[in-house]
Coordinates of C-alpha atoms (C1' of nucleotides) in Angstrom, one line a residue:
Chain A
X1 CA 36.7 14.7 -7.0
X2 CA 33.1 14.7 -7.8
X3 CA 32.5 11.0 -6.3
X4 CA 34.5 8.6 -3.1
X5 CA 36.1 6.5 -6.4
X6 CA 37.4 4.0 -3.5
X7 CA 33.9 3.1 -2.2
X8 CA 33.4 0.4 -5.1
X9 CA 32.3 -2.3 -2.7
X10 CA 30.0 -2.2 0.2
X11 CA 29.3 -4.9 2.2
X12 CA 27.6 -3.8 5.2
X13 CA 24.8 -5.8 4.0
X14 CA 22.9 -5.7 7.5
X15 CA 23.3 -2.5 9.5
X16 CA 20.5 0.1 9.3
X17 CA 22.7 3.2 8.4
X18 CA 20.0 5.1 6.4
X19 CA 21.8 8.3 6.1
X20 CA 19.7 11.6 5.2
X21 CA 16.4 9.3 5.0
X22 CA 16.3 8.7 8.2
X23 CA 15.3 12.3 8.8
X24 CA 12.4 12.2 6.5
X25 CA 9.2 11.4 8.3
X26 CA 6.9 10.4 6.0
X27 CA 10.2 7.7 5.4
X28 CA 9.4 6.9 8.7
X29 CA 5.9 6.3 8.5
X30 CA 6.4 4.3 5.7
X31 CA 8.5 2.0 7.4
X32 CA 6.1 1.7 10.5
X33 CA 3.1 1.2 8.1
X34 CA 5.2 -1.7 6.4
X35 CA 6.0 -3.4 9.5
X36 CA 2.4 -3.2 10.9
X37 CA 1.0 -5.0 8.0
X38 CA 3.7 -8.0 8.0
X39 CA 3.0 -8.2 11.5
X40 CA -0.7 -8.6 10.7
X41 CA -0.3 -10.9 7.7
X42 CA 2.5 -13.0 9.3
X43 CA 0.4 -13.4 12.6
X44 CA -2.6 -13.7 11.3
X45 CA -2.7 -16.6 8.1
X46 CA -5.9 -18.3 9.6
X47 CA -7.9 -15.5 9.2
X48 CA -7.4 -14.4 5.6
X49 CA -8.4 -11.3 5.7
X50 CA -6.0 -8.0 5.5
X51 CA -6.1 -5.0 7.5
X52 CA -8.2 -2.9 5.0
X53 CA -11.3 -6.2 4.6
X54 CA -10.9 -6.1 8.4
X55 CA -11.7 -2.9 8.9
X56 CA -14.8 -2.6 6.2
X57 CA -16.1 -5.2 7.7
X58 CA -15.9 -3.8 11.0
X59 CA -17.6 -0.8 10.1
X60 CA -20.9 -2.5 8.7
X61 CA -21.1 -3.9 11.8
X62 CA -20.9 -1.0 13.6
X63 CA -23.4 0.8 10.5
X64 CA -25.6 -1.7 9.8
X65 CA -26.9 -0.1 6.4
X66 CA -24.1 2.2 5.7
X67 CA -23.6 3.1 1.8
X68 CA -20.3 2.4 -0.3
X69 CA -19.8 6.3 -0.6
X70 CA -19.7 6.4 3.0
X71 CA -17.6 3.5 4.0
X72 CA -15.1 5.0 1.4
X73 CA -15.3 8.1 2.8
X74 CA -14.2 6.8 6.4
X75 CA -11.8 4.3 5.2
X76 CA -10.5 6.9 2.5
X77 CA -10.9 5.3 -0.4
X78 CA -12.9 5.8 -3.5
X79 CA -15.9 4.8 -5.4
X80 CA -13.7 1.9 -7.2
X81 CA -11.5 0.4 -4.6
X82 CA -14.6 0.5 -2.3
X83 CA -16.1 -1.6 -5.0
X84 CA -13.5 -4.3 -5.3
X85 CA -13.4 -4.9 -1.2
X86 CA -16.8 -4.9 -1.1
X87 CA -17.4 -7.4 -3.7
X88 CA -14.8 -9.7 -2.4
X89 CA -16.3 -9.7 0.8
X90 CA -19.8 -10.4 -0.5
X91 CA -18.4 -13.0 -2.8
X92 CA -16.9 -14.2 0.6
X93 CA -20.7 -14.3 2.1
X94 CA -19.6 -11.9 4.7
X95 CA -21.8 -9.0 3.8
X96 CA -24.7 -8.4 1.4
X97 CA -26.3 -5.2 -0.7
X98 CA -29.3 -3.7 -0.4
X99 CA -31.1 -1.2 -2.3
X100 CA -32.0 1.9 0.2
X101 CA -35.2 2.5 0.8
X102 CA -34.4 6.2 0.8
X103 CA -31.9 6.8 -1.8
X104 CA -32.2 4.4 -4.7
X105 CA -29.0 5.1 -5.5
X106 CA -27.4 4.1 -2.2
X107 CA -26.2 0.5 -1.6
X108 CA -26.9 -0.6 2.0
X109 CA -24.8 -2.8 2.9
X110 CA -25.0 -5.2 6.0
X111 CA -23.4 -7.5 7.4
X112 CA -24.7 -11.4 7.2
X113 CA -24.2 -14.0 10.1
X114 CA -21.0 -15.6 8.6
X115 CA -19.7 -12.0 8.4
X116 CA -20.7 -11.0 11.9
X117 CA -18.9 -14.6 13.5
X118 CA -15.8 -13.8 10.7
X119 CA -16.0 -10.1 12.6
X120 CA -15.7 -11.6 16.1
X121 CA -12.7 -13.7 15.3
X122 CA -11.3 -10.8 13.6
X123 CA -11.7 -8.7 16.2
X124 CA -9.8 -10.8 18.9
X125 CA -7.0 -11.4 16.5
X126 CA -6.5 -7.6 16.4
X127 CA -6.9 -7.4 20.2
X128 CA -3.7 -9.4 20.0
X129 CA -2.2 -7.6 17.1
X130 CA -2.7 -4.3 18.6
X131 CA -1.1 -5.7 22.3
X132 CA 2.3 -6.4 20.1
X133 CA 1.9 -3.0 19.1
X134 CA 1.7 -1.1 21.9
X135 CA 4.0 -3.4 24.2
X136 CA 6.6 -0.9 23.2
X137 CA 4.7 2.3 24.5
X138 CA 3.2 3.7 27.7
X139 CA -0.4 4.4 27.3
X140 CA 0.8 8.5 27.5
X141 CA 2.7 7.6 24.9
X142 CA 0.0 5.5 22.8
X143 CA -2.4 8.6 23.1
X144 CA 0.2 10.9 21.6
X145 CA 1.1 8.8 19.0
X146 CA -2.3 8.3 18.2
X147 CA -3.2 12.3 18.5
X148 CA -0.4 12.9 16.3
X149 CA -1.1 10.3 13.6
X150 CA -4.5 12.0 13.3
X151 CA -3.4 15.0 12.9
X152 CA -1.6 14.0 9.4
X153 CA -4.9 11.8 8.6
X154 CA -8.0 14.6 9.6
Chain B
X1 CA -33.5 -8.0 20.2
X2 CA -29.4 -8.7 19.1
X3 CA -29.8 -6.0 16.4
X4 CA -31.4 -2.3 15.9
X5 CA -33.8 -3.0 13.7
X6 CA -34.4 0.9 13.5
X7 CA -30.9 1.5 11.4
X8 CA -31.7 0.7 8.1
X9 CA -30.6 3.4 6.4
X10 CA -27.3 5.0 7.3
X11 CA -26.6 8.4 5.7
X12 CA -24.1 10.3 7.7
X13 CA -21.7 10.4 4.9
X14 CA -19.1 12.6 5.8
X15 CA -19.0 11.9 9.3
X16 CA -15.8 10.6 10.5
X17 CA -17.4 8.6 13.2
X18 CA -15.1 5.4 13.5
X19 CA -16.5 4.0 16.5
X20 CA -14.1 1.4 18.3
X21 CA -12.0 0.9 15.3
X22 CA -10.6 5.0 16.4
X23 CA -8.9 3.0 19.2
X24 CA -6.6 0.9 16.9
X25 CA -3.6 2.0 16.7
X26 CA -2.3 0.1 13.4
X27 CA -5.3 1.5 11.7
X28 CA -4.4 5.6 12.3
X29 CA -1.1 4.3 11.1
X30 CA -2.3 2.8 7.9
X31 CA -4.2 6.2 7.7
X32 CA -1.7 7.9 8.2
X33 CA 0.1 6.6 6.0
X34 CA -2.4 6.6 3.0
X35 CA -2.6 10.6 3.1
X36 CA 1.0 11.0 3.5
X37 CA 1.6 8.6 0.1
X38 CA -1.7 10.6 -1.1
X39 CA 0.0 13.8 -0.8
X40 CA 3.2 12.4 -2.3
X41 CA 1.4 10.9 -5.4
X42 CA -0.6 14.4 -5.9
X43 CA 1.7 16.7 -5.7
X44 CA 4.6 15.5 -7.8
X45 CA 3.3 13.9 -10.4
X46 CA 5.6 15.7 -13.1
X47 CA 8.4 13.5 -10.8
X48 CA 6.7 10.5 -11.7
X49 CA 8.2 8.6 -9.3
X50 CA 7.2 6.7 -6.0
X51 CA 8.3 7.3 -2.6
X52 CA 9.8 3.7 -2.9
X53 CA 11.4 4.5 -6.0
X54 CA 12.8 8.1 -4.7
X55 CA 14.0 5.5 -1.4
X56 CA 16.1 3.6 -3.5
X57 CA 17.7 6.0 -5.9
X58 CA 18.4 7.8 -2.6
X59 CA 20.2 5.3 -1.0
X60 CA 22.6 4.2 -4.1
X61 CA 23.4 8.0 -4.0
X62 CA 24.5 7.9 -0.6
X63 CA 25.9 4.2 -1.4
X64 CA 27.5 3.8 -4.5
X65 CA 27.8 -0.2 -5.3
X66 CA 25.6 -1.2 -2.7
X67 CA 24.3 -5.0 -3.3
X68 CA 20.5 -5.0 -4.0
X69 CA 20.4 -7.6 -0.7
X70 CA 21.8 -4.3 1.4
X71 CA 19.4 -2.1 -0.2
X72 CA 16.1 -4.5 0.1
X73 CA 17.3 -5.2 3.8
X74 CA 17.8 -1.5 4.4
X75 CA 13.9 -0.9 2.9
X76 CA 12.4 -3.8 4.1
X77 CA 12.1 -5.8 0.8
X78 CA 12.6 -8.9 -0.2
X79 CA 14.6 -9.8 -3.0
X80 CA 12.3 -9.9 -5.9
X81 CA 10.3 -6.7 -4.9
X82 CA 14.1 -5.3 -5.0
X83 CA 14.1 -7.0 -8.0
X84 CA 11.4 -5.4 -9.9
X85 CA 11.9 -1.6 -8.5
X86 CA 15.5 -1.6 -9.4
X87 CA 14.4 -3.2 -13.0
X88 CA 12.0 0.0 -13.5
X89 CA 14.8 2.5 -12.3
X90 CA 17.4 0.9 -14.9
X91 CA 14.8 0.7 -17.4
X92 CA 14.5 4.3 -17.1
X93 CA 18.1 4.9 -16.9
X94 CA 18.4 5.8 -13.8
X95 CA 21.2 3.7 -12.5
X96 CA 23.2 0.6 -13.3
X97 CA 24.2 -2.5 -12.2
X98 CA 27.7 -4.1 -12.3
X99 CA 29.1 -7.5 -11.2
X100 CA 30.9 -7.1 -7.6
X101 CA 34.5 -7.2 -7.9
X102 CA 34.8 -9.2 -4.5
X103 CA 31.8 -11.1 -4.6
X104 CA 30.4 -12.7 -7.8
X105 CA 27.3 -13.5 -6.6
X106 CA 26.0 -9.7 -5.3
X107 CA 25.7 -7.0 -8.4
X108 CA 26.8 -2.7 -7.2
X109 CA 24.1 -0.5 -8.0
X110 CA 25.3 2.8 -8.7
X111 CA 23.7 6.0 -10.4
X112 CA 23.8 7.0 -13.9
X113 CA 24.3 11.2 -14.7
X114 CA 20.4 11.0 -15.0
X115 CA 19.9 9.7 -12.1
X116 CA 22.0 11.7 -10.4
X117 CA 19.6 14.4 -11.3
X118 CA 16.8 12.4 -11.0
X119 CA 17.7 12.2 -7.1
X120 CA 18.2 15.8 -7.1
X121 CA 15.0 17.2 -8.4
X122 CA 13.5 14.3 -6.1
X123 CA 14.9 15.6 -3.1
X124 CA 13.5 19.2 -4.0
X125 CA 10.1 17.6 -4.0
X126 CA 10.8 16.3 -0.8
X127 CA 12.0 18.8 0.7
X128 CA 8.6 20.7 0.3
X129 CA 6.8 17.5 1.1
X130 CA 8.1 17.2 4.4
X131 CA 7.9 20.9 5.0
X132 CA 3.6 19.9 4.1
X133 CA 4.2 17.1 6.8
X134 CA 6.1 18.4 9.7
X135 CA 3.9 22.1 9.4
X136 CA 1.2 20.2 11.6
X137 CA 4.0 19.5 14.8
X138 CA 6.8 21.3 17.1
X139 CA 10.2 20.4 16.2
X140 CA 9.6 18.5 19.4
X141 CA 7.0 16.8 18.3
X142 CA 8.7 15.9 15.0
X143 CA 11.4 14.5 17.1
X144 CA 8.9 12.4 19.3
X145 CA 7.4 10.9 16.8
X146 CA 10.1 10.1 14.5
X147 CA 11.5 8.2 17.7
X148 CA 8.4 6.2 18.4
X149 CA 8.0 5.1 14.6
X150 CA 11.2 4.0 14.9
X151 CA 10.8 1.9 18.0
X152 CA 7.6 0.2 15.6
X153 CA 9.9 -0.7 12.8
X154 CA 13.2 -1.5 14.5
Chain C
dC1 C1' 36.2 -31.0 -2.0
dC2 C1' 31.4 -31.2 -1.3
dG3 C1' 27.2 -29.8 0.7
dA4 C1' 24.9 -25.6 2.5
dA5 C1' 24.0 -20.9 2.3
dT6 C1' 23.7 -16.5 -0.3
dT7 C1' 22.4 -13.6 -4.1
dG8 C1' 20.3 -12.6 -8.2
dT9 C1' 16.8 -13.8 -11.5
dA10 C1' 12.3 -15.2 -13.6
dT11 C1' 7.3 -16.3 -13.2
dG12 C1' 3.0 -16.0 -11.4
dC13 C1' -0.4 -14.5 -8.1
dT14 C1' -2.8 -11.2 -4.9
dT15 C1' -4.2 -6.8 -2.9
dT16 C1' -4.7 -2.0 -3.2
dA17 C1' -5.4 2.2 -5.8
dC18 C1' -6.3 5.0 -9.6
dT19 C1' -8.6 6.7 -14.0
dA20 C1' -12.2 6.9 -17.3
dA21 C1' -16.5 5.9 -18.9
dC22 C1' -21.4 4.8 -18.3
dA23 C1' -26.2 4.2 -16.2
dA24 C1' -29.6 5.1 -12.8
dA25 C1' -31.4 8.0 -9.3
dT26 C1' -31.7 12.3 -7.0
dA27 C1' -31.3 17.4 -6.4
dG28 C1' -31.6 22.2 -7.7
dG29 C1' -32.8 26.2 -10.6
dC30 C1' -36.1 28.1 -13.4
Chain D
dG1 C1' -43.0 20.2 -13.6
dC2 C1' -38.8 20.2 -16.6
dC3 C1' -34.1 20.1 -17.6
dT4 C1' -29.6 20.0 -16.2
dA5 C1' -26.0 18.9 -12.8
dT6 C1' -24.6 16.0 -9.2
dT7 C1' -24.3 11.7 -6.7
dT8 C1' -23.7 6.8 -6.5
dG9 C1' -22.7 2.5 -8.1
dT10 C1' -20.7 -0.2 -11.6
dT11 C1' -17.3 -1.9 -15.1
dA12 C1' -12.8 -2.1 -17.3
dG13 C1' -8.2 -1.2 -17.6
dT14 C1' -3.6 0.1 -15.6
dA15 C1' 0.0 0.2 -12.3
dA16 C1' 2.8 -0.4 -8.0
dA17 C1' 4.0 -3.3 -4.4
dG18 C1' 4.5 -7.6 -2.1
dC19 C1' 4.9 -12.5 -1.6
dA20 C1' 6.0 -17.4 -2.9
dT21 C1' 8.4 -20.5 -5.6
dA22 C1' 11.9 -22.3 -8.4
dC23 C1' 16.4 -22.1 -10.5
dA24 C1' 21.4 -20.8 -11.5
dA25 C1' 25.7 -19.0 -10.2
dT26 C1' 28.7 -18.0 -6.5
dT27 C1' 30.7 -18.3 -2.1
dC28 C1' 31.4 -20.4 2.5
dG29 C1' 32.3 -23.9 6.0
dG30 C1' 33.7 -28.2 7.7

DNA sequence: CCGAATTGTATGCTTTACTAACAAATAGGC
DNA sequence: GCCTATTTGTTAGTAAAGCATACAATTCGG
């Protein structure tokens, strides 16, 4: 009697019963992270751009001059992924390198007009993006989320 | 004057200052995320598995001859992502498929021995993962926020 | 019975992330 | 000032995950 030998079949093809995962959080998270993103890609096809080229390029613009270590280092990512995002973007003409002045080992990077009006449209696409989100929360409720997902993030 | 021609050099490294993009929501969950899957990857290593991977073997444990549609719908895969994690699990020998008895078309997955104790020792790891997760948060808390990542991905 | 839908499969492409190695520049100890 | 260690960028290779598309076998519905 080490296994239900009658369950051979089982058809209950739609119906979310998850079992023990559903009391793992990071299962949780998971989910919610995979749903944000399809939300984002699904919505926005126009723009092109995912989440993570969204959000580098959002950041030059707020840092005009940052370095790659930096950006990484906000976005959490490292040396080489930073790399890749970066380059696609520049191959895009939405940002360019610079050699610091200060540091001739930094990169600074900046943002060029095509990547400042790519930015703006960006940035109301996410306005919208982020108004799906938080239609299903009270803004109480959007700040503790928010505090809380910080927490696991630092 | 549209730009601060002043910033040209921007080398606040460690800083998290995010500007506008701390308001986003999806972005502290896509942060959140990272550093939970972060944590996952670094710590269990010697599993040498992914949390997607764990997901799965977990759910043909607690559904013997479930259809790979049932499980990808229950994860939130398509079919041929389904496709390609179950590949690498049976590859491994992990679990098997077999033809449906009442519905030629749809294959039951079920476990192998090894990965029965695959699952096992995964669950272990887990276990201590989530204790790592949850040590930030009240059981209230825990419960909160389960609730409202549910309400993100239905 | 026949057309439509479902399920699995195969192929190819993209993005993200990591490691390891290397070069150039800087920083620190002496 | 000199030598070593560290930092930063870069390149190359690997892997997971996701998506689209096309096709075959099976089942379902009228």
């Amino acid at each position: 009697m080490d296994r239900p030998a009658l369950i051979v079949d089982n058809d209950d093809t739609a119906a979310p019963d998850l079992g023990a995962l559903d009391g793992i959080v990071g299962f949780h998270i998971r989910l919610a992270h995979g749903a944000v993103y399809r939300h984002f890609s699904e919505t926005f096809t126009g723009l092109d751009m995912t989440q993570k080229q969204v959000s580098v390029l959002w950041l030059v613009g707020d840092h005009p001059g940052i370095a790659q270590i930096a950006l990484g280092g906000r976005l959490r990512m490292d040396r080489a992924t930073t790399m890749t995002i970066v380059n696609r973007l520049q191959e895009r003409g939405y940002l360019r390198r610079e050699r610091s002045s200060s540091d001739g080992r930094k990169q600074s990077l900046f943002l060029t007009p095509l990547g400042e009006s790519a930015l703006e449209e960006a940035k109301a696409c996410i306005e919208s993006h982020e108004t799906w989100l938080k239609s299903r929360f009270t803004p109480a409720e959007i700040e503790k989320l928010v505090e809380m997902l910080s927490r696991i993030h630092d």
